[in-house]
Amino acid sequence: MSPRSVGLVARREFLENARTKAFWIGALSVPVLLVVTAAVGGFFASIRSVDTYAVLDQSGWVHDATRRHIIAEDLTEALDVIARRSVSSPADASNEREALLAEVRTAIDSDEDREAFQTRAAQLIFTLATESGRIPSPSLAVEKFAAWWVSDFDALADAFGDISL
């Protein structure tokens, strides 16, 4: 067959198909389906996934672990703020809170001291918060700090700002 006759056959077949409703329905619906598919895909891409989960924790282990983790993070931030403060000694402080923060700053001078202080404070804060307890007569800086942390949320917010508490 010559290329001319192939072209004539192809043209005749096309014209026969172009006369049917099915051809035009298909020819017009494909672009519409492409637009709809793109729009739906864009819509689903713009929807933010939900990052909220519910955990059924009958043992209380997850709750305690989460609480300990949050306390540790907040305590790290709080001790960073305290370490940057300029009060040099408890005697120079203008009020009881400043005296306590100065005492804590003195207690966390070295990295080893800070780590020990943070570990003990986290334990005390967790215990005091979960058992609604209090230290009868706190004498150490870590005990005073933990008792203050659990008892005075407003003062904590004033002293440390964006900590989650």
mmCIF file of C-alpha atoms in Angstrom, residues 85-156:
data_model
loop_
_atom_site.group_PDB
_atom_site.id
_atom_site.type_symbol
_atom_site.label_atom_id
_atom_site.label_comp_id
_atom_site.label_asym_id
_atom_site.label_seq_id
_atom_site.Cartn_x
_atom_site.Cartn_y
_atom_site.Cartn_z
ATOM 1 C CA ARG A 85 20.931 35.633 84.749
ATOM 2 C CA SER A 86 23.294 38.220 86.189
ATOM 3 C CA VAL A 87 22.422 37.955 89.911
ATOM 4 C CA SER A 88 25.693 36.894 91.509
ATOM 5 C CA SER A 89 24.636 35.772 94.982
ATOM 6 C CA PRO A 90 21.445 35.210 96.988
ATOM 7 C CA ALA A 91 22.363 38.213 99.177
ATOM 8 C CA ASP A 92 22.205 40.549 96.147
ATOM 9 C CA ALA A 93 18.661 39.477 95.229
ATOM 10 C CA SER A 94 15.787 41.925 95.595
ATOM 11 C CA ASN A 95 13.102 39.402 96.604
ATOM 12 C CA GLU A 96 12.631 35.790 97.665
ATOM 13 C CA ARG A 97 12.224 34.521 94.099
ATOM 14 C CA GLU A 98 15.387 36.245 92.912
ATOM 15 C CA ALA A 99 17.229 34.857 95.944
ATOM 16 C CA LEU A 100 16.079 31.342 95.054
ATOM 17 C CA LEU A 101 17.100 31.758 91.412
ATOM 18 C CA ALA A 102 20.508 33.080 92.495
ATOM 19 C CA GLU A 103 20.909 30.089 94.812
ATOM 20 C CA VAL A 104 20.013 27.748 91.950
ATOM 21 C CA ARG A 105 22.464 29.514 89.657
ATOM 22 C CA THR A 106 25.205 28.997 92.205
ATOM 23 C CA ALA A 107 24.217 25.326 92.521
ATOM 24 C CA ILE A 108 24.509 24.715 88.747
ATOM 25 C CA ASP A 109 27.882 26.378 88.135
ATOM 26 C CA SER A 110 29.579 23.352 86.578
ATOM 27 C CA ASP A 111 28.141 20.917 84.038
ATOM 28 C CA GLU A 112 28.313 18.045 86.536
ATOM 29 C CA ASP A 113 26.512 20.106 89.173
ATOM 30 C CA ARG A 114 23.884 21.152 86.653
ATOM 31 C CA GLU A 115 23.252 17.583 85.512
ATOM 32 C CA ALA A 116 22.904 16.331 89.099
ATOM 33 C CA PHE A 117 20.674 19.296 89.982
ATOM 34 C CA GLN A 118 18.497 18.749 86.912
ATOM 35 C CA THR A 119 18.115 15.013 87.551
ATOM 36 C CA ARG A 120 17.173 15.515 91.211
ATOM 37 C CA ALA A 121 14.869 18.449 90.444
ATOM 38 C CA ALA A 122 13.065 16.472 87.727
ATOM 39 C CA GLN A 123 12.520 13.579 90.143
ATOM 40 C CA LEU A 124 11.241 15.873 92.875
ATOM 41 C CA ILE A 125 8.975 17.864 90.545
ATOM 42 C CA PHE A 126 7.465 14.693 89.099
ATOM 43 C CA THR A 127 6.887 13.204 92.547
ATOM 44 C CA LEU A 128 5.450 16.398 94.013
ATOM 45 C CA ALA A 129 3.190 17.012 91.006
ATOM 46 C CA THR A 130 1.828 13.480 90.701
ATOM 47 C CA GLU A 131 1.330 12.871 94.401
ATOM 48 C CA SER A 132 0.134 16.390 95.250
ATOM 49 C CA GLY A 133 2.871 16.466 97.831
ATOM 50 C CA ARG A 134 5.032 19.093 99.379
ATOM 51 C CA ILE A 135 8.403 19.217 101.061
ATOM 52 C CA PRO A 136 7.817 20.131 104.725
ATOM 53 C CA SER A 137 10.948 22.247 105.175
ATOM 54 C CA PRO A 138 13.053 22.441 102.029
ATOM 55 C CA SER A 139 16.654 23.286 102.830
ATOM 56 C CA LEU A 140 18.611 22.468 99.675
ATOM 57 C CA ALA A 141 18.389 24.689 96.605
ATOM 58 C CA VAL A 142 17.031 21.794 94.543
ATOM 59 C CA GLU A 143 14.274 21.135 97.096
ATOM 60 C CA LYS A 144 13.294 24.814 97.277
ATOM 61 C CA PHE A 145 13.304 25.065 93.492
ATOM 62 C CA ALA A 146 11.164 21.924 93.034
ATOM 63 C CA ALA A 147 8.687 23.074 95.682
ATOM 64 C CA TRP A 148 8.447 26.491 94.003
ATOM 65 C CA TRP A 149 8.076 24.891 90.548
ATOM 66 C CA VAL A 150 5.098 22.804 91.673
ATOM 67 C CA SER A 151 3.396 25.422 93.831
ATOM 68 C CA ASP A 152 3.615 28.724 91.939
ATOM 69 C CA PHE A 153 2.744 28.476 88.226
ATOM 70 C CA ASP A 154 2.223 32.228 87.818
ATOM 71 C CA ALA A 155 5.691 33.016 89.112
ATOM 72 C CA LEU A 156 7.157 30.344 86.830
#
